[in-house]
């Protein structure tokens, strides 16, 4: 097992999300790995933490990466945030990921949770990426 693909997977996911026309339109381009200093946009997408586990076998090194993408909105309801969440799911599940190290062999939706956190609406969408690192 290797943790070597974690940074390139993050770069590939960010590239897909920030380059998607629908997500960009719905969020005014507010897709972040880390929020910039200053006022927070009223609607934005951020990359969350990840969990990685070994999926290697005798033929190849591989890892399973579980990670959330988080939609945050200060809107009065969830509708706008849910539209963004659906666009994120469409983008990630319908993309080919370009990575300099390893290859995404599968990208799957795991679960989602919509909740209110104070005055903010938050949708956390979890995905699972299977990364093949090549021959052992």
mmCIF file of N, CA and C in Angstrom:
data_model
loop_
_atom_site.group_PDB
_atom_site.id
_atom_site.type_symbol
_atom_site.label_atom_id
_atom_site.label_comp_id
_atom_site.label_asym_id
_atom_site.label_seq_id
_atom_site.Cartn_x
_atom_site.Cartn_y
_atom_site.Cartn_z
ATOM 1 N N UNK A 1 0.841 -1.189 0.000
ATOM 2 C CA UNK A 1 0.000 0.000 0.000
ATOM 3 C C UNK A 1 0.872 1.232 0.000
ATOM 4 N N UNK A 2 0.332 2.274 -0.583
ATOM 5 C CA UNK A 2 1.068 3.520 -0.600
ATOM 6 C C UNK A 2 0.110 4.690 -0.422
ATOM 7 N N UNK A 3 0.578 5.682 0.270
ATOM 8 C CA UNK A 3 -0.158 6.932 0.429
ATOM 9 C C UNK A 3 0.290 7.931 -0.640
ATOM 10 N N UNK A 4 1.091 7.472 -1.575
ATOM 11 C CA UNK A 4 1.729 8.343 -2.559
ATOM 12 C C UNK A 4 0.760 9.053 -3.487
ATOM 13 N N UNK A 5 -0.407 8.493 -3.725
ATOM 14 C CA UNK A 5 -1.332 9.100 -4.687
ATOM 15 C C UNK A 5 -2.269 10.130 -4.069
ATOM 16 N N UNK A 6 -2.181 10.335 -2.770
ATOM 17 C CA UNK A 6 -3.162 11.205 -2.123
ATOM 18 C C UNK A 6 -3.127 12.643 -2.645
ATOM 19 N N UNK A 7 -1.965 13.208 -2.822
ATOM 20 C CA UNK A 7 -1.876 14.591 -3.305
ATOM 21 C C UNK A 7 -2.326 14.698 -4.759
ATOM 22 N N UNK A 8 -1.944 13.735 -5.595
ATOM 23 C CA UNK A 8 -2.343 13.816 -7.006
ATOM 24 C C UNK A 8 -3.832 13.542 -7.174
ATOM 25 N N UNK A 9 -4.410 12.695 -6.317
ATOM 26 C CA UNK A 9 -5.862 12.509 -6.356
ATOM 27 C C UNK A 9 -6.563 13.810 -5.980
ATOM 28 N N UNK A 10 -6.090 14.461 -4.941
ATOM 29 C CA UNK A 10 -6.677 15.738 -4.523
ATOM 30 C C UNK A 10 -6.592 16.756 -5.655
ATOM 31 N N UNK A 11 -5.451 16.837 -6.312
ATOM 32 C CA UNK A 11 -5.293 17.759 -7.441
ATOM 33 C C UNK A 11 -6.261 17.414 -8.566
ATOM 34 N N UNK A 12 -6.421 16.126 -8.858
ATOM 35 C CA UNK A 12 -7.316 15.708 -9.940
ATOM 36 C C UNK A 12 -8.776 16.018 -9.601
ATOM 37 N N UNK A 13 -9.189 15.749 -8.364
ATOM 38 C CA UNK A 13 -10.560 16.047 -7.945
ATOM 39 C C UNK A 13 -10.805 17.549 -8.000
ATOM 40 N N UNK A 14 -9.885 18.332 -7.482
ATOM 41 C CA UNK A 14 -10.020 19.784 -7.516
ATOM 42 C C UNK A 14 -10.124 20.286 -8.960
ATOM 43 N N UNK A 15 -9.303 19.728 -9.834
ATOM 44 C CA UNK A 15 -9.322 20.129 -11.236
ATOM 45 C C UNK A 15 -10.676 19.845 -11.883
ATOM 46 N N UNK A 16 -11.230 18.676 -11.608
ATOM 47 C CA UNK A 16 -12.547 18.335 -12.155
ATOM 48 C C UNK A 16 -13.606 19.295 -11.633
ATOM 49 N N UNK A 17 -13.621 19.523 -10.321
ATOM 50 C CA UNK A 17 -14.648 20.382 -9.727
ATOM 51 C C UNK A 17 -14.521 21.834 -10.172
ATOM 52 N N UNK A 18 -13.310 22.367 -10.146
ATOM 53 C CA UNK A 18 -13.126 23.783 -10.508
ATOM 54 C C UNK A 18 -13.273 24.000 -12.009
ATOM 55 N N UNK A 19 -13.098 22.951 -12.807
ATOM 56 C CA UNK A 19 -13.224 23.088 -14.253
ATOM 57 C C UNK A 19 -14.602 22.765 -14.795
ATOM 58 N N UNK A 20 -15.517 22.337 -13.944
ATOM 59 C CA UNK A 20 -16.859 21.981 -14.395
ATOM 60 C C UNK A 20 -17.717 23.240 -14.565
ATOM 61 N N UNK A 21 -18.280 23.407 -15.745
ATOM 62 C CA UNK A 21 -19.045 24.619 -16.059
ATOM 63 C C UNK A 21 -20.277 24.774 -15.174
ATOM 64 N N UNK A 22 -20.985 23.690 -14.910
ATOM 65 C CA UNK A 22 -22.194 23.769 -14.084
ATOM 66 C C UNK A 22 -21.857 24.166 -12.650
ATOM 67 N N UNK A 23 -20.857 23.519 -12.082
ATOM 68 C CA UNK A 23 -20.449 23.849 -10.711
ATOM 69 C C UNK A 23 -19.966 25.294 -10.640
ATOM 70 N N UNK A 24 -19.184 25.697 -11.606
ATOM 71 C CA UNK A 24 -18.671 27.067 -11.635
ATOM 72 C C UNK A 24 -19.813 28.088 -11.703
ATOM 73 N N UNK A 25 -20.805 27.811 -12.534
ATOM 74 C CA UNK A 25 -21.947 28.723 -12.658
ATOM 75 C C UNK A 25 -22.750 28.787 -11.360
ATOM 76 N N UNK A 26 -23.027 27.617 -10.774
ATOM 77 C CA UNK A 26 -23.841 27.568 -9.554
ATOM 78 C C UNK A 26 -23.145 28.197 -8.349
ATOM 79 N N UNK A 27 -21.815 28.134 -8.306
ATOM 80 C CA UNK A 27 -21.069 28.625 -7.137
ATOM 81 C C UNK A 27 -20.298 29.914 -7.408
ATOM 82 N N UNK A 28 -20.440 30.480 -8.580
ATOM 83 C CA UNK A 28 -19.640 31.643 -8.984
ATOM 84 C C UNK A 28 -18.144 31.344 -8.878
ATOM 85 N N UNK A 29 -17.781 30.088 -9.139
ATOM 86 C CA UNK A 29 -16.371 29.700 -9.108
ATOM 87 C C UNK A 29 -15.799 29.491 -7.724
ATOM 88 N N UNK A 30 -16.633 29.419 -6.717
ATOM 89 C CA UNK A 30 -16.161 29.272 -5.332
ATOM 90 C C UNK A 30 -15.948 27.803 -4.970
ATOM 91 N N UNK A 31 -14.861 27.245 -5.491
ATOM 92 C CA UNK A 31 -14.443 25.875 -5.189
ATOM 93 C C UNK A 31 -13.070 25.981 -4.547
ATOM 94 N N UNK A 32 -12.931 25.418 -3.338
ATOM 95 C CA UNK A 32 -11.700 25.623 -2.572
ATOM 96 C C UNK A 32 -11.139 24.326 -2.012
ATOM 97 N N UNK A 33 -9.830 24.297 -1.940
ATOM 98 C CA UNK A 33 -9.143 23.285 -1.143
ATOM 99 C C UNK A 33 -9.065 23.823 0.285
ATOM 100 N N UNK A 34 -8.770 25.103 0.403
ATOM 101 C CA UNK A 34 -8.771 25.808 1.689
ATOM 102 C C UNK A 34 -9.419 27.161 1.461
ATOM 103 N N UNK A 35 -10.283 27.555 2.366
ATOM 104 C CA UNK A 35 -10.955 28.846 2.210
ATOM 105 C C UNK A 35 -9.956 29.995 2.242
ATOM 106 N N UNK A 36 -10.130 30.975 1.361
ATOM 107 C CA UNK A 36 -9.243 32.134 1.403
ATOM 108 C C UNK A 36 -9.569 32.995 2.629
ATOM 109 N N UNK A 37 -8.621 33.821 3.060
ATOM 110 C CA UNK A 37 -8.905 34.708 4.193
ATOM 111 C C UNK A 37 -9.965 35.744 3.805
ATOM 112 N N UNK A 38 -10.623 36.247 4.810
ATOM 113 C CA UNK A 38 -11.628 37.282 4.563
ATOM 114 C C UNK A 38 -13.033 36.719 4.630
ATOM 115 N N UNK A 39 -13.991 37.493 4.106
ATOM 116 C CA UNK A 39 -15.393 37.056 4.154
ATOM 117 C C UNK A 39 -15.603 35.760 3.379
ATOM 118 N N UNK A 40 -16.459 34.907 3.913
ATOM 119 C CA UNK A 40 -16.772 33.620 3.285
ATOM 120 C C UNK A 40 -17.900 33.837 2.279
ATOM 121 N N UNK A 41 -17.794 33.253 1.079
ATOM 122 C CA UNK A 41 -18.887 33.369 0.110
ATOM 123 C C UNK A 41 -20.174 32.755 0.666
ATOM 124 N N UNK A 42 -21.308 33.176 0.149
ATOM 125 C CA UNK A 42 -22.581 32.651 0.658
ATOM 126 C C UNK A 42 -22.828 31.211 0.219
ATOM 127 N N UNK A 43 -22.162 30.774 -0.840
ATOM 128 C CA UNK A 43 -22.265 29.395 -1.308
ATOM 129 C C UNK A 43 -20.902 28.977 -1.843
ATOM 130 N N UNK A 44 -20.375 27.878 -1.324
ATOM 131 C CA UNK A 44 -19.068 27.430 -1.808
ATOM 132 C C UNK A 44 -18.914 25.921 -1.631
ATOM 133 N N UNK A 45 -17.914 25.393 -2.319
ATOM 134 C CA UNK A 45 -17.568 23.980 -2.265
ATOM 135 C C UNK A 45 -16.168 23.868 -1.703
ATOM 136 N N UNK A 46 -15.957 22.901 -0.812
ATOM 137 C CA UNK A 46 -14.618 22.690 -0.274
ATOM 138 C C UNK A 46 -14.309 21.199 -0.216
ATOM 139 N N UNK A 47 -13.039 20.894 -0.354
ATOM 140 C CA UNK A 47 -12.571 19.520 -0.240
ATOM 141 C C UNK A 47 -12.379 19.203 1.233
ATOM 142 N N UNK A 48 -12.785 18.012 1.634
ATOM 143 C CA UNK A 48 -12.689 17.631 3.028
ATOM 144 C C UNK A 48 -11.525 16.691 3.293
ATOM 145 N N UNK A 49 -11.489 16.134 4.485
ATOM 146 C CA UNK A 49 -10.426 15.193 4.858
ATOM 147 C C UNK A 49 -10.613 13.870 4.120
ATOM 148 N N UNK A 50 -9.680 12.963 4.284
ATOM 149 C CA UNK A 50 -9.824 11.671 3.624
ATOM 150 C C UNK A 50 -9.422 10.542 4.559
ATOM 151 N N UNK A 51 -9.878 9.344 4.206
ATOM 152 C CA UNK A 51 -9.461 8.117 4.871
ATOM 153 C C UNK A 51 -8.946 7.205 3.775
ATOM 154 N N UNK A 52 -7.789 6.589 4.008
ATOM 155 C CA UNK A 52 -7.158 5.737 3.003
ATOM 156 C C UNK A 52 -6.851 4.389 3.624
ATOM 157 N N UNK A 53 -7.097 3.347 2.853
ATOM 158 C CA UNK A 53 -6.727 2.011 3.323
ATOM 159 C C UNK A 53 -6.146 1.204 2.172
ATOM 160 N N UNK A 54 -5.397 0.221 2.537
ATOM 161 C CA UNK A 54 -4.720 -0.634 1.571
ATOM 162 C C UNK A 54 -5.718 -1.484 0.795
ATOM 163 N N UNK A 55 -5.468 -1.615 -0.499
ATOM 164 C CA UNK A 55 -6.258 -2.507 -1.359
ATOM 165 C C UNK A 55 -5.326 -3.299 -2.270
ATOM 166 N N UNK A 56 -4.070 -3.426 -1.862
ATOM 167 C CA UNK A 56 -3.079 -4.132 -2.669
ATOM 168 C C UNK A 56 -3.353 -5.626 -2.681
ATOM 169 N N UNK A 57 -2.875 -6.248 -3.735
ATOM 170 C CA UNK A 57 -2.884 -7.705 -3.789
ATOM 171 C C UNK A 57 -1.520 -8.146 -4.326
ATOM 172 N N UNK A 58 -1.367 -9.404 -4.664
ATOM 173 C CA UNK A 58 -0.060 -9.893 -5.106
ATOM 174 C C UNK A 58 0.342 -9.338 -6.467
ATOM 175 N N UNK A 59 -0.606 -8.783 -7.216
ATOM 176 C CA UNK A 59 -0.335 -8.269 -8.558
ATOM 177 C C UNK A 59 -0.018 -6.769 -8.596
ATOM 178 N N UNK A 60 -0.639 -5.985 -7.705
ATOM 179 C CA UNK A 60 -0.493 -4.537 -7.815
ATOM 180 C C UNK A 60 -0.659 -3.850 -6.461
ATOM 181 N N UNK A 61 -0.006 -2.710 -6.338
ATOM 182 C CA UNK A 61 -0.225 -1.826 -5.198
ATOM 183 C C UNK A 61 -1.482 -1.016 -5.490
ATOM 184 N N UNK A 62 -2.340 -0.897 -4.492
ATOM 185 C CA UNK A 62 -3.576 -0.145 -4.675
ATOM 186 C C UNK A 62 -4.021 0.404 -3.325
ATOM 187 N N UNK A 63 -4.859 1.417 -3.383
ATOM 188 C CA UNK A 63 -5.399 2.021 -2.163
ATOM 189 C C UNK A 63 -6.817 2.499 -2.419
ATOM 190 N N UNK A 64 -7.623 2.492 -1.373
ATOM 191 C CA UNK A 64 -8.980 3.012 -1.429
ATOM 192 C C UNK A 64 -9.005 4.321 -0.652
ATOM 193 N N UNK A 65 -9.433 5.385 -1.318
ATOM 194 C CA UNK A 65 -9.500 6.717 -0.727
ATOM 195 C C UNK A 65 -10.970 7.107 -0.568
ATOM 196 N N UNK A 66 -11.421 7.312 0.652
ATOM 197 C CA UNK A 66 -12.763 7.823 0.929
ATOM 198 C C UNK A 66 -12.619 9.288 1.321
ATOM 199 N N UNK A 67 -13.397 10.143 0.661
ATOM 200 C CA UNK A 67 -13.264 11.576 0.927
ATOM 201 C C UNK A 67 -14.596 12.287 0.708
ATOM 202 N N UNK A 68 -14.839 13.367 1.487
ATOM 203 C CA UNK A 68 -16.046 14.156 1.271
ATOM 204 C C UNK A 68 -15.751 15.421 0.473
ATOM 205 N N UNK A 69 -16.753 15.848 -0.245
ATOM 206 C CA UNK A 69 -16.793 17.182 -0.822
ATOM 207 C C UNK A 69 -17.936 17.873 -0.087
ATOM 208 N N UNK A 70 -17.699 19.079 0.388
ATOM 209 C CA UNK A 70 -18.667 19.753 1.250
ATOM 210 C C UNK A 70 -19.204 20.999 0.552
ATOM 211 N N UNK A 71 -20.536 21.081 0.495
ATOM 212 C CA UNK A 71 -21.220 22.266 -0.041
ATOM 213 C C UNK A 71 -21.752 23.032 1.152
ATOM 214 N N UNK A 72 -21.405 24.308 1.236
ATOM 215 C CA UNK A 72 -21.839 25.142 2.351
ATOM 216 C C UNK A 72 -22.604 26.341 1.801
ATOM 217 N N UNK A 73 -23.753 26.626 2.409
ATOM 218 C CA UNK A 73 -24.603 27.724 1.948
ATOM 219 C C UNK A 73 -25.220 28.437 3.140
ATOM 220 N N UNK A 74 -25.326 29.760 3.043
ATOM 221 C CA UNK A 74 -26.037 30.497 4.082
ATOM 222 C C UNK A 74 -27.461 30.829 3.630
ATOM 223 N N UNK A 75 -27.922 30.148 2.581
ATOM 224 C CA UNK A 75 -29.289 30.330 2.081
ATOM 225 C C UNK A 75 -30.316 29.865 3.101
ATOM 226 N N UNK A 76 -31.569 30.216 2.867
ATOM 227 C CA UNK A 76 -32.626 29.875 3.818
ATOM 228 C C UNK A 76 -33.073 28.426 3.724
ATOM 229 N N UNK A 77 -32.757 27.764 2.646
ATOM 230 C CA UNK A 77 -33.128 26.356 2.484
ATOM 231 C C UNK A 77 -31.988 25.574 1.868
ATOM 232 N N UNK A 78 -32.265 24.317 1.586
ATOM 233 C CA UNK A 78 -31.251 23.414 1.040
ATOM 234 C C UNK A 78 -31.253 23.329 -0.482
ATOM 235 N N UNK A 79 -32.272 23.865 -1.143
ATOM 236 C CA UNK A 79 -32.438 23.636 -2.576
ATOM 237 C C UNK A 79 -31.206 24.012 -3.391
ATOM 238 N N UNK A 80 -30.695 25.197 -3.209
ATOM 239 C CA UNK A 80 -29.528 25.645 -3.976
ATOM 240 C C UNK A 80 -28.310 24.757 -3.704
ATOM 241 N N UNK A 81 -28.078 24.429 -2.457
ATOM 242 C CA UNK A 81 -26.948 23.565 -2.096
ATOM 243 C C UNK A 81 -27.120 22.168 -2.683
ATOM 244 N N UNK A 82 -28.341 21.663 -2.726
ATOM 245 C CA UNK A 82 -28.587 20.343 -3.305
ATOM 246 C C UNK A 82 -28.342 20.342 -4.809
ATOM 247 N N UNK A 83 -28.637 21.425 -5.476
ATOM 248 C CA UNK A 83 -28.334 21.518 -6.911
ATOM 249 C C UNK A 83 -26.824 21.445 -7.136
ATOM 250 N N UNK A 84 -26.060 22.115 -6.290
ATOM 251 C CA UNK A 84 -24.594 22.056 -6.388
ATOM 252 C C UNK A 84 -24.110 20.645 -6.081
ATOM 253 N N UNK A 85 -24.650 20.024 -5.039
ATOM 254 C CA UNK A 85 -24.246 18.664 -4.668
ATOM 255 C C UNK A 85 -24.508 17.682 -5.811
ATOM 256 N N UNK A 86 -25.639 17.818 -6.474
ATOM 257 C CA UNK A 86 -25.947 16.942 -7.613
ATOM 258 C C UNK A 86 -24.959 17.164 -8.748
ATOM 259 N N UNK A 87 -24.584 18.409 -8.999
ATOM 260 C CA UNK A 87 -23.605 18.715 -10.054
ATOM 261 C C UNK A 87 -22.238 18.128 -9.711
ATOM 262 N N UNK A 88 -21.875 18.165 -8.437
ATOM 263 C CA UNK A 88 -20.602 17.574 -7.991
ATOM 264 C C UNK A 88 -20.614 16.070 -8.244
ATOM 265 N N UNK A 89 -21.697 15.422 -7.868
ATOM 266 C CA UNK A 89 -21.809 13.989 -8.080
ATOM 267 C C UNK A 89 -21.709 13.654 -9.569
ATOM 268 N N UNK A 90 -22.434 14.383 -10.398
ATOM 269 C CA UNK A 90 -22.369 14.160 -11.847
ATOM 270 C C UNK A 90 -20.949 14.342 -12.368
ATOM 271 N N UNK A 91 -20.278 15.386 -11.915
ATOM 272 C CA UNK A 91 -18.925 15.686 -12.407
ATOM 273 C C UNK A 91 -17.930 14.599 -11.997
ATOM 274 N N UNK A 92 -17.948 14.211 -10.732
ATOM 275 C CA UNK A 92 -16.966 13.230 -10.268
ATOM 276 C C UNK A 92 -17.236 11.826 -10.804
ATOM 277 N N UNK A 93 -18.503 11.458 -10.909
ATOM 278 C CA UNK A 93 -18.820 10.111 -11.372
ATOM 279 C C UNK A 93 -18.713 9.987 -12.888
ATOM 280 N N UNK A 94 -18.676 11.122 -13.590
ATOM 281 C CA UNK A 94 -18.603 11.073 -15.044
ATOM 282 C C UNK A 94 -17.276 11.509 -15.616
ATOM 283 N N UNK A 95 -16.237 11.578 -14.799
ATOM 284 C CA UNK A 95 -14.952 12.109 -15.252
ATOM 285 C C UNK A 95 -13.890 11.037 -15.390
ATOM 286 N N UNK A 96 -12.943 11.351 -16.247
ATOM 287 C CA UNK A 96 -11.692 10.612 -16.312
ATOM 288 C C UNK A 96 -10.671 11.477 -15.594
ATOM 289 N N UNK A 97 -9.977 10.906 -14.637
ATOM 290 C CA UNK A 97 -9.061 11.682 -13.815
ATOM 291 C C UNK A 97 -7.651 11.581 -14.368
ATOM 292 N N UNK A 98 -7.035 12.729 -14.551
ATOM 293 C CA UNK A 98 -5.660 12.790 -15.037
ATOM 294 C C UNK A 98 -4.752 12.933 -13.825
ATOM 295 N N UNK A 99 -3.878 11.924 -13.638
ATOM 296 C CA UNK A 99 -2.990 11.932 -12.486
ATOM 297 C C UNK A 99 -1.570 11.619 -12.937
ATOM 298 N N UNK A 100 -0.606 12.284 -12.330
ATOM 299 C CA UNK A 100 0.801 12.066 -12.674
ATOM 300 C C UNK A 100 1.352 10.793 -12.022
ATOM 301 N N UNK A 101 0.659 10.265 -11.038
ATOM 302 C CA UNK A 101 1.124 9.087 -10.294
ATOM 303 C C UNK A 101 -0.091 8.244 -9.952
ATOM 304 N N UNK A 102 -0.138 7.007 -10.394
ATOM 305 C CA UNK A 102 -1.274 6.147 -10.134
ATOM 306 C C UNK A 102 -2.417 6.442 -11.090
ATOM 307 N N UNK A 103 -3.478 5.659 -10.967
ATOM 308 C CA UNK A 103 -4.649 5.821 -11.825
ATOM 309 C C UNK A 103 -5.915 5.520 -11.041
ATOM 310 N N UNK A 104 -6.941 6.313 -11.263
ATOM 311 C CA UNK A 104 -8.248 6.055 -10.651
ATOM 312 C C UNK A 104 -8.916 4.953 -11.471
ATOM 313 N N UNK A 105 -9.143 3.822 -10.845
ATOM 314 C CA UNK A 105 -9.788 2.713 -11.547
ATOM 315 C C UNK A 105 -11.286 2.658 -11.257
ATOM 316 N N UNK A 106 -11.732 3.352 -10.211
ATOM 317 C CA UNK A 106 -13.163 3.429 -9.901
ATOM 318 C C UNK A 106 -13.411 4.666 -9.043
ATOM 319 N N UNK A 107 -14.545 5.313 -9.285
ATOM 320 C CA UNK A 107 -15.000 6.431 -8.455
ATOM 321 C C UNK A 107 -16.469 6.162 -8.176
ATOM 322 N N UNK A 108 -16.808 6.066 -6.884
ATOM 323 C CA UNK A 108 -18.178 5.729 -6.494
ATOM 324 C C UNK A 108 -18.710 6.698 -5.452
ATOM 325 N N UNK A 109 -20.027 6.921 -5.491
ATOM 326 C CA UNK A 109 -20.732 7.669 -4.460
ATOM 327 C C UNK A 109 -20.912 6.735 -3.268
ATOM 328 N N UNK A 110 -20.617 7.226 -2.062
ATOM 329 C CA UNK A 110 -20.811 6.429 -0.846
ATOM 330 C C UNK A 110 -22.053 6.836 -0.070
ATOM 331 N N UNK A 111 -22.130 8.121 0.259
ATOM 332 C CA UNK A 111 -23.245 8.605 1.073
ATOM 333 C C UNK A 111 -23.235 10.125 1.068
ATOM 334 N N UNK A 112 -24.314 10.696 1.552
ATOM 335 C CA UNK A 112 -24.383 12.150 1.695
ATOM 336 C C UNK A 112 -25.184 12.477 2.952
ATOM 337 N N UNK A 113 -24.908 13.647 3.484
ATOM 338 C CA UNK A 113 -25.642 14.117 4.652
ATOM 339 C C UNK A 113 -25.895 15.609 4.488
ATOM 340 N N UNK A 114 -27.157 15.998 4.591
ATOM 341 C CA UNK A 114 -27.524 17.411 4.577
ATOM 342 C C UNK A 114 -27.931 17.786 5.994
ATOM 343 N N UNK A 115 -27.362 18.887 6.477
ATOM 344 C CA UNK A 115 -27.685 19.302 7.840
ATOM 345 C C UNK A 115 -27.533 20.800 7.994
ATOM 346 N N UNK A 116 -28.133 21.299 9.043
ATOM 347 C CA UNK A 116 -27.985 22.692 9.431
ATOM 348 C C UNK A 116 -26.920 22.762 10.503
ATOM 349 N N UNK A 117 -25.984 23.691 10.341
ATOM 350 C CA UNK A 117 -24.943 23.925 11.335
ATOM 351 C C UNK A 117 -25.052 25.409 11.687
ATOM 352 N N UNK A 118 -25.741 25.695 12.779
ATOM 353 C CA UNK A 118 -26.027 27.094 13.106
ATOM 354 C C UNK A 118 -26.948 27.685 12.044
ATOM 355 N N UNK A 119 -26.522 28.774 11.429
ATOM 356 C CA UNK A 119 -27.307 29.422 10.374
ATOM 357 C C UNK A 119 -26.887 28.976 8.978
ATOM 358 N N UNK A 120 -26.070 27.964 8.897
ATOM 359 C CA UNK A 120 -25.509 27.525 7.623
ATOM 360 C C UNK A 120 -26.078 26.161 7.254
ATOM 361 N N UNK A 121 -26.295 25.957 5.952
ATOM 362 C CA UNK A 121 -26.681 24.643 5.436
ATOM 363 C C UNK A 121 -25.418 23.977 4.909
ATOM 364 N N UNK A 122 -25.244 22.693 5.221
ATOM 365 C CA UNK A 122 -24.051 21.971 4.790
ATOM 366 C C UNK A 122 -24.464 20.614 4.232
ATOM 367 N N UNK A 123 -23.939 20.307 3.058
ATOM 368 C CA UNK A 123 -24.129 18.983 2.479
ATOM 369 C C UNK A 123 -22.747 18.371 2.307
ATOM 370 N N UNK A 124 -22.575 17.225 2.916
ATOM 371 C CA UNK A 124 -21.319 16.490 2.853
ATOM 372 C C UNK A 124 -21.567 15.267 1.969
ATOM 373 N N UNK A 125 -20.842 15.178 0.848
ATOM 374 C CA UNK A 125 -21.013 14.083 -0.099
ATOM 375 C C UNK A 125 -19.740 13.257 -0.090
ATOM 376 N N UNK A 126 -19.848 11.990 0.275
ATOM 377 C CA UNK A 126 -18.682 11.110 0.365
ATOM 378 C C UNK A 126 -18.531 10.277 -0.898
ATOM 379 N N UNK A 127 -17.293 10.193 -1.369
ATOM 380 C CA UNK A 127 -16.941 9.402 -2.538
ATOM 381 C C UNK A 127 -15.832 8.421 -2.177
ATOM 382 N N UNK A 128 -15.747 7.364 -2.960
ATOM 383 C CA UNK A 128 -14.669 6.384 -2.797
ATOM 384 C C UNK A 128 -13.936 6.256 -4.130
ATOM 385 N N UNK A 129 -12.618 6.477 -4.072
ATOM 386 C CA UNK A 129 -11.776 6.318 -5.255
ATOM 387 C C UNK A 129 -10.849 5.130 -5.046
ATOM 388 N N UNK A 130 -10.810 4.250 -6.016
ATOM 389 C CA UNK A 130 -9.863 3.139 -6.006
ATOM 390 C C UNK A 130 -8.683 3.582 -6.861
ATOM 391 N N UNK A 131 -7.494 3.570 -6.257
ATOM 392 C CA UNK A 131 -6.291 4.016 -6.941
ATOM 393 C C UNK A 131 -5.380 2.817 -7.173
ATOM 394 N N UNK A 132 -5.012 2.600 -8.412
ATOM 395 C CA UNK A 132 -4.052 1.554 -8.773
ATOM 396 C C UNK A 132 -2.689 2.217 -8.932
ATOM 397 N N UNK A 133 -1.727 1.753 -8.137
ATOM 398 C CA UNK A 133 -0.389 2.344 -8.167
ATOM 399 C C UNK A 133 0.564 1.572 -9.079
ATOM 400 N N UNK A 134 0.071 0.506 -9.689
ATOM 401 C CA UNK A 134 0.924 -0.246 -10.608
ATOM 402 C C UNK A 134 1.367 -1.572 -10.034
ATOM 403 N N UNK A 135 2.189 -2.234 -10.808
ATOM 404 C CA UNK A 135 2.674 -3.578 -10.448
ATOM 405 C C UNK A 135 3.499 -3.555 -9.180
ATOM 406 N N UNK A 136 3.395 -4.654 -8.444
ATOM 407 C CA UNK A 136 4.165 -4.842 -7.206
ATOM 408 C C UNK A 136 5.613 -5.111 -7.570
#
